[in-house]
Coordinates of C-alpha atoms in Angstrom, one line a residue:
M1 CA -14.0 -58.4 -20.8
K2 CA -10.9 -60.6 -21.3
E3 CA -11.4 -64.3 -21.3
P4 CA -9.0 -65.0 -18.3
V5 CA -11.0 -62.5 -16.2
D6 CA -14.3 -64.1 -17.2
D7 CA -12.8 -67.5 -16.3
R8 CA -11.7 -66.2 -12.9
L9 CA -15.2 -64.8 -12.2
T10 CA -16.7 -68.2 -13.1
A11 CA -14.3 -69.8 -10.6
L12 CA -15.4 -67.4 -7.9
R13 CA -19.0 -68.4 -8.5
G14 CA -18.2 -72.0 -8.7
S15 CA -20.8 -74.6 -9.5
A16 CA -23.9 -72.4 -8.9
K17 CA -26.0 -71.1 -11.8
R18 CA -25.1 -67.6 -12.8
L19 CA -27.5 -64.9 -11.7
D20 CA -27.7 -61.9 -14.1
Y21 CA -27.9 -58.3 -13.1
N22 CA -31.3 -56.7 -12.7
A23 CA -32.5 -53.2 -11.9
R24 CA -32.5 -53.9 -8.2
S25 CA -28.9 -55.2 -8.1
L26 CA -27.7 -52.3 -10.3
A27 CA -29.4 -49.8 -7.9
A28 CA -27.6 -51.5 -5.0
L29 CA -24.3 -50.8 -6.6
E30 CA -25.0 -47.1 -6.7
N31 CA -26.1 -47.2 -3.0
N32 CA -22.6 -48.5 -1.9
P33 CA -20.1 -47.9 -4.7
R34 CA -17.0 -48.6 -2.6
C35 CA -17.8 -52.2 -1.6
T36 CA -15.4 -54.6 -3.3
L37 CA -17.2 -57.8 -2.1
R38 CA -20.5 -56.6 -3.6
A39 CA -18.9 -55.7 -6.9
L40 CA -17.2 -59.1 -7.2
L41 CA -20.3 -61.2 -6.2
D42 CA -22.5 -59.3 -8.7
A43 CA -19.9 -59.5 -11.5
S44 CA -19.4 -63.2 -11.0
G45 CA -23.2 -63.8 -10.8
S46 CA -23.0 -65.4 -7.4
D47 CA -26.1 -66.0 -5.3
K48 CA -25.6 -63.5 -2.5
A49 CA -28.7 -64.7 -0.6
A50 CA -27.5 -68.3 -0.6
I51 CA -24.0 -67.4 0.4
A52 CA -25.1 -65.1 3.3
T53 CA -27.5 -67.8 4.5
H54 CA -24.9 -70.5 4.4
V55 CA -22.5 -68.5 6.6
G56 CA -25.2 -67.8 9.1
H57 CA -26.3 -64.3 8.1
P58 CA -29.5 -64.7 6.0
P59 CA -31.0 -61.5 4.6
S60 CA -34.3 -60.3 6.0
F61 CA -35.2 -57.3 3.8
G62 CA -37.9 -57.3 1.2
Q63 CA -41.6 -56.5 0.9
S64 CA -44.3 -58.5 2.6
S65 CA -46.8 -60.4 0.5
F66 CA -49.4 -57.8 1.6
A67 CA -47.2 -54.9 0.3
L68 CA -46.5 -56.7 -2.9
A69 CA -50.2 -57.4 -3.5
R70 CA -51.0 -53.8 -2.7
G71 CA -48.3 -52.5 -5.1
N72 CA -49.5 -54.8 -7.9
A73 CA -53.1 -53.8 -7.4
F74 CA -52.2 -50.1 -7.5
E75 CA -50.1 -50.5 -10.6
A76 CA -52.9 -52.4 -12.3
M77 CA -55.4 -49.6 -11.5
V78 CA -53.1 -46.9 -12.8
K79 CA -52.6 -48.8 -16.1
E80 CA -56.1 -50.2 -16.8
H81 CA -58.1 -49.0 -19.7
G82 CA -55.0 -48.0 -21.7
C83 CA -53.4 -46.2 -18.8
A84 CA -56.4 -43.9 -18.3
E85 CA -55.5 -43.0 -14.7
L86 CA -51.8 -42.4 -15.7
L87 CA -52.9 -40.0 -18.4
R88 CA -55.1 -38.1 -15.9
V89 CA -52.1 -37.7 -13.6
L90 CA -49.9 -36.6 -16.5
R91 CA -52.4 -34.0 -17.6
E92 CA -54.0 -32.8 -14.3
T93 CA -51.3 -33.3 -11.7
L94 CA -48.2 -32.6 -13.8
G95 CA -49.8 -30.2 -16.2
L96 CA -48.6 -31.9 -19.4
T97 CA -50.4 -31.3 -22.7
L98 CA -51.1 -34.7 -24.2
P99 CA -54.0 -34.2 -26.6
E100 CA -53.6 -37.6 -28.3
V101 CA -52.0 -40.7 -26.9
G102 CA -50.7 -43.8 -28.7
Y103 CA -50.6 -46.7 -26.2
E104 CA -48.8 -49.9 -26.9
D105 CA -48.4 -52.8 -24.5
L106 CA -45.1 -54.5 -25.4
N107 CA -46.0 -57.4 -23.1
D108 CA -48.3 -58.6 -25.9
V109 CA -45.3 -59.3 -28.1
G110 CA -42.9 -62.1 -27.2
G111 CA -44.5 -63.1 -23.9
D112 CA -43.1 -62.9 -20.4
G113 CA -40.4 -65.6 -20.9
R114 CA -39.0 -64.5 -24.3
S115 CA -36.7 -61.6 -23.4
K116 CA -34.9 -61.4 -26.7
Q117 CA -38.0 -61.2 -28.9
R118 CA -39.6 -58.7 -26.6
H119 CA -36.5 -56.6 -26.5
E120 CA -36.3 -56.6 -30.3
R121 CA -39.9 -55.4 -30.4
T122 CA -39.2 -52.7 -27.8
E123 CA -36.2 -51.5 -29.8
E124 CA -38.3 -51.4 -33.0
V125 CA -41.2 -49.4 -31.7
M126 CA -39.1 -46.9 -29.6
L127 CA -36.7 -46.2 -32.5
R128 CA -39.6 -45.5 -34.8
A129 CA -41.1 -43.2 -32.2
A130 CA -37.7 -41.4 -31.6
R131 CA -37.4 -40.8 -35.4
G132 CA -40.9 -39.5 -35.6
E133 CA -42.1 -42.4 -37.7
S134 CA -45.0 -43.3 -35.4
E135 CA -47.5 -41.8 -33.1
G136 CA -46.4 -43.9 -30.1
T137 CA -46.6 -42.1 -26.8
L138 CA -47.0 -44.7 -24.1
F139 CA -45.0 -47.9 -24.1
D140 CA -46.0 -50.4 -21.4
H141 CA -43.8 -53.3 -20.2
P142 CA -40.7 -52.4 -22.4
M143 CA -37.9 -55.0 -22.3
L144 CA -34.6 -53.2 -22.1
R145 CA -31.1 -54.6 -22.4
L146 CA -27.6 -53.7 -21.1
Q147 CA -24.2 -55.3 -21.7
I148 CA -22.6 -55.4 -18.2
G149 CA -19.1 -56.9 -17.7
G150 CA -19.4 -58.9 -20.9
H151 CA -22.9 -60.4 -20.1
T152 CA -26.3 -59.4 -21.3
A153 CA -28.8 -58.3 -18.7
F154 CA -32.5 -57.9 -19.6
L155 CA -34.3 -55.2 -17.5
E156 CA -38.0 -55.7 -17.3
P157 CA -39.5 -52.6 -15.6
D158 CA -43.1 -52.7 -14.3
L159 CA -43.5 -49.2 -15.6
V160 CA -44.4 -47.1 -18.6
A161 CA -42.0 -45.2 -20.8
F162 CA -43.7 -42.3 -22.4
R163 CA -42.6 -39.7 -25.0
F164 CA -43.4 -36.1 -24.6
D165 CA -41.8 -33.0 -26.3
G166 CA -39.5 -35.3 -28.3
R167 CA -38.0 -37.0 -25.2
F168 CA -38.6 -40.3 -23.5
H169 CA -39.3 -40.4 -19.8
V170 CA -39.3 -43.2 -17.3
V171 CA -42.4 -43.5 -15.0
E172 CA -42.1 -45.3 -11.7
I173 CA -45.4 -46.5 -10.2
K174 CA -45.1 -47.1 -6.5
S175 CA -47.7 -47.8 -3.8
F176 CA -46.1 -45.7 -1.0
P177 CA -48.1 -42.4 -0.4
I178 CA -47.3 -38.8 -1.3
I179 CA -48.7 -36.9 1.6
D180 CA -49.0 -33.1 1.4
E181 CA -46.8 -33.3 -1.7
Q182 CA -44.1 -35.1 0.3
A183 CA -43.0 -38.7 0.3
D184 CA -40.6 -40.8 2.4
S185 CA -37.1 -39.8 1.2
A186 CA -35.7 -43.3 1.5
Q187 CA -38.4 -44.8 -0.6
V188 CA -38.2 -42.1 -3.2
R189 CA -34.4 -42.6 -3.4
A190 CA -34.8 -46.3 -3.8
A191 CA -37.4 -45.9 -6.6
T192 CA -35.3 -43.3 -8.3
T193 CA -32.1 -45.3 -8.2
Q194 CA -33.8 -48.3 -9.7
A195 CA -35.3 -46.1 -12.5
C196 CA -31.8 -44.9 -13.3
A197 CA -30.9 -48.3 -14.6
Y198 CA -33.8 -48.0 -17.1
I199 CA -32.7 -44.6 -18.2
I200 CA -29.2 -45.9 -18.9
A201 CA -30.5 -48.9 -20.7
L202 CA -32.9 -46.8 -22.8
R203 CA -30.1 -44.4 -23.7
D204 CA -28.0 -47.3 -24.7
L205 CA -30.7 -48.6 -27.0
L206 CA -31.1 -45.3 -28.7
G207 CA -27.4 -44.6 -28.7
R208 CA -26.7 -47.7 -30.8
A209 CA -28.9 -46.1 -33.5
G210 CA -27.0 -42.9 -33.3
I211 CA -29.6 -41.0 -31.2
G212 CA -28.1 -38.9 -28.5
A213 CA -28.5 -39.3 -24.7
E214 CA -30.7 -36.1 -24.5
A215 CA -33.5 -38.1 -26.1
V216 CA -34.1 -39.7 -22.7
S217 CA -34.9 -37.4 -19.9
D218 CA -33.1 -37.8 -16.5
T219 CA -36.2 -36.5 -14.8
I220 CA -38.3 -39.4 -13.5
V221 CA -42.1 -39.3 -13.2
L222 CA -43.1 -40.8 -9.9
V223 CA -46.8 -41.9 -9.6
A224 CA -48.1 -42.9 -6.2
P225 CA -51.3 -42.7 -4.0
K226 CA -52.2 -39.2 -2.9
D227 CA -52.4 -38.6 0.8
F228 CA -54.4 -41.4 2.5
T229 CA -56.4 -42.3 -0.6
N230 CA -55.8 -44.7 -3.4
R231 CA -56.1 -41.9 -6.0
P232 CA -52.9 -41.6 -8.0
T233 CA -50.9 -38.4 -8.1
G234 CA -47.5 -37.6 -9.6
A235 CA -44.3 -35.8 -9.1
F236 CA -41.1 -35.1 -11.0
V237 CA -37.8 -36.4 -9.5
D238 CA -34.5 -35.1 -10.7
A239 CA -32.2 -38.2 -11.1
R240 CA -29.1 -36.6 -12.7
K241 CA -26.8 -37.2 -9.8
Q242 CA -27.9 -40.8 -9.4
V243 CA -27.7 -41.5 -13.2
A244 CA -24.1 -40.2 -13.2
A245 CA -23.2 -42.3 -10.1
L246 CA -24.6 -45.5 -11.5
S247 CA -22.9 -44.8 -14.8
R248 CA -19.6 -44.6 -13.0
Q249 CA -20.3 -47.9 -11.2
L250 CA -21.0 -49.6 -14.6
S251 CA -17.7 -48.4 -15.8
R252 CA -16.1 -49.9 -12.7
I253 CA -17.6 -53.2 -13.6
E254 CA -15.9 -53.1 -17.0
R255 CA -12.6 -52.7 -15.0
I256 CA -13.5 -55.6 -12.7
G257 CA -10.2 -57.3 -13.7
D258 CA -8.4 -54.8 -11.6
L259 CA -10.2 -56.1 -8.5
V260 CA -9.8 -59.8 -9.5
D261 CA -6.1 -59.3 -9.8
L262 CA -5.9 -58.5 -6.1
L263 CA -7.5 -61.8 -5.0
P264 CA -5.7 -65.0 -4.1
E265 CA -5.7 -67.4 -7.1
D266 CA -7.5 -70.2 -5.3
L267 CA -10.3 -68.0 -3.8
T268 CA -13.8 -69.2 -4.5
F269 CA -17.3 -68.6 -3.1
D270 CA -18.5 -72.1 -4.3
L271 CA -21.1 -73.7 -2.0
A272 CA -20.5 -77.1 -3.5
P273 CA -24.2 -78.0 -3.8
D274 CA -25.5 -81.5 -3.0
A275 CA -26.8 -81.8 -6.6
D276 CA -23.2 -82.5 -7.7
D277 CA -22.9 -85.3 -5.2
R278 CA -20.5 -83.3 -3.1
P279 CA -21.0 -82.3 0.6
R280 CA -21.9 -78.7 1.1
R281 CA -18.9 -76.5 1.9
P282 CA -18.3 -75.9 5.6
A283 CA -19.6 -72.5 6.6
E284 CA -16.4 -71.7 8.4
E285 CA -14.4 -72.3 5.2
L286 CA -16.7 -70.1 3.1
T287 CA -16.5 -67.4 5.8
E288 CA -12.7 -67.5 5.6
A289 CA -13.0 -66.9 1.8
L290 CA -15.3 -64.0 2.2
D291 CA -13.1 -62.5 4.9
Q292 CA -10.3 -62.2 2.3
V293 CA -12.2 -59.5 0.3
L294 CA -12.6 -55.9 1.3
V295 CA -16.1 -54.8 2.4
T296 CA -17.5 -51.4 3.0
Y297 CA -20.4 -51.7 5.4
R298 CA -23.0 -48.9 5.9
P299 CA -26.2 -49.2 8.0
D300 CA -28.4 -48.6 4.9
C301 CA -26.9 -51.8 3.4
L302 CA -29.5 -53.6 5.5
N303 CA -32.2 -52.2 3.1
H304 CA -30.8 -53.5 -0.2
C305 CA -27.9 -55.9 0.1
E306 CA -28.2 -59.6 0.9
M307 CA -24.7 -59.6 2.4
A308 CA -25.4 -56.8 4.9
F309 CA -25.7 -58.9 8.1
Y310 CA -22.4 -60.7 7.3
C311 CA -20.7 -57.3 6.6
R312 CA -22.1 -55.8 9.8
S313 CA -20.8 -58.7 11.9
R314 CA -17.4 -58.3 10.4
A315 CA -17.4 -54.5 10.9
R316 CA -18.4 -55.0 14.5
A317 CA -15.7 -57.6 15.1
E318 CA -13.1 -55.2 13.6
A319 CA -14.5 -52.3 15.8
S320 CA -15.0 -50.4 12.6
L321 CA -16.7 -47.0 12.7
D322 CA -18.7 -48.1 9.6
V323 CA -21.3 -49.5 11.9
L324 CA -22.2 -46.0 13.0
G325 CA -22.8 -44.7 9.5
P326 CA -21.0 -42.5 7.0
V327 CA -21.7 -39.2 8.8
V328 CA -19.8 -40.4 11.9
R329 CA -17.1 -42.1 9.8
E330 CA -16.5 -38.9 7.8
H331 CA -16.5 -36.8 11.0
F332 CA -13.6 -38.8 12.5
G333 CA -11.5 -38.5 9.3
G334 CA -8.5 -40.8 9.3
I335 CA -9.6 -42.6 12.5
D336 CA -11.0 -46.0 11.5
T337 CA -12.0 -47.9 14.7
T338 CA -13.9 -47.3 17.9
T339 CA -10.9 -48.7 19.7
M340 CA -8.7 -45.9 18.3
V341 CA -11.4 -43.3 19.2
M342 CA -11.5 -44.5 22.8
G343 CA -7.7 -44.7 23.0
L344 CA -7.3 -41.1 21.9
A345 CA -10.1 -40.0 24.2
R346 CA -8.5 -41.6 27.2
G347 CA -5.0 -40.4 26.3
E348 CA -3.8 -44.0 25.9
L349 CA -2.7 -43.5 22.3
T350 CA -0.3 -40.9 20.8
P351 CA -2.1 -39.0 18.0
S352 CA -0.4 -38.5 14.6
E353 CA 0.0 -34.9 13.3
D354 CA -3.4 -34.9 11.5
Q355 CA -5.1 -36.4 14.6
V356 CA -3.9 -33.9 17.2
E357 CA -7.0 -31.6 16.9
M358 CA -9.4 -34.5 16.9
A359 CA -7.6 -36.1 19.9
A360 CA -7.9 -32.9 21.9
A361 CA -11.6 -32.7 21.2
L362 CA -12.1 -36.3 22.2
R363 CA -10.2 -35.8 25.5
H364 CA -12.4 -32.8 26.2
A365 CA -15.5 -34.8 25.5
A366 CA -14.3 -37.6 27.8
R367 CA -13.7 -35.1 30.6
L368 CA -17.2 -33.6 30.2
R369 CA -18.7 -37.1 30.3
A370 CA -16.8 -38.0 33.4
E371 CA -18.0 -34.8 35.1
L372 CA -21.6 -35.6 34.2
E373 CA -21.2 -39.1 35.6
D374 CA -19.8 -37.7 38.8
L375 CA -22.7 -35.2 39.1
G376 CA -25.1 -38.0 38.5
G377 CA -23.5 -40.2 41.2
A378 CA -23.6 -37.3 43.7
A379 CA -27.2 -36.7 43.1

């Protein structure tokens, strides 16, 4: 990244401490790839939760303390005694032949707060395994690294990477249930998208040593409770499309300068914290700054983006069809607002050439609605 662009991103963030990317923020990029505001806030390292709260739209998503405790307890049970339960799942549920296992907990090297040392150890043991120089099979708590927009992001998965048939795999351990071999699709997608960041980071690690991307499988192993018990089971999840989508988003971050060039030169999202002996920035002023950046709201943003409530309020104020979801938006083609939809339906607007067919359908629907209302009134 060129220095002027980096300086401009720093100015966007202002006086706040930079927040680095993590697997969750990378996954959110894949969930809504067209949102310029999200891309700029993440690239600048801005605190989205603090910004959203300051403008009156605090985020409300996230797991409860009970869910977090349940998830941690389930993961600990799967991993205890050298991942004995995980090995049972790999052998019995997924039918993998693993006669001998070499388990290594990389959390024992470097400690929780020493990312660089732990990454170096992760790189060492995984490269040895990839070259066939060790018997390593299971690698718990690996510390992976990615260069994103000129900054180093350390990714610390609460999972196990294991090597089978000459390829590394990513294992996601989740506490939501797999009932009758089916799990909630939204939860599976969220887990898979987050795991994609680890796949990309692991491929980057091996790629720097000249080892091809095929050494890391893009099939994820999902481990979760079976039915209504606490007994773990497993499933394979194909993540090829999501890996490709996230890779495109990472390439977009490298071209963040193209987005920065479109911004007003004096634009900043600085909160002016009290620690600098300055008054906090008026919420109205910060809102005006945010309003100058293009947003792409989708209802599922509420599940993963701290800025979702702000973007939703903005989409509603603009009568945008985005609030109704991508299916509705795509169905209406080049029609962008509910105001335009209603104007065409009532015959108050003249449709363009590519809107003639849609306008006719809307007028027909409006007539049917009016007839039904008349029948209801007569009854």
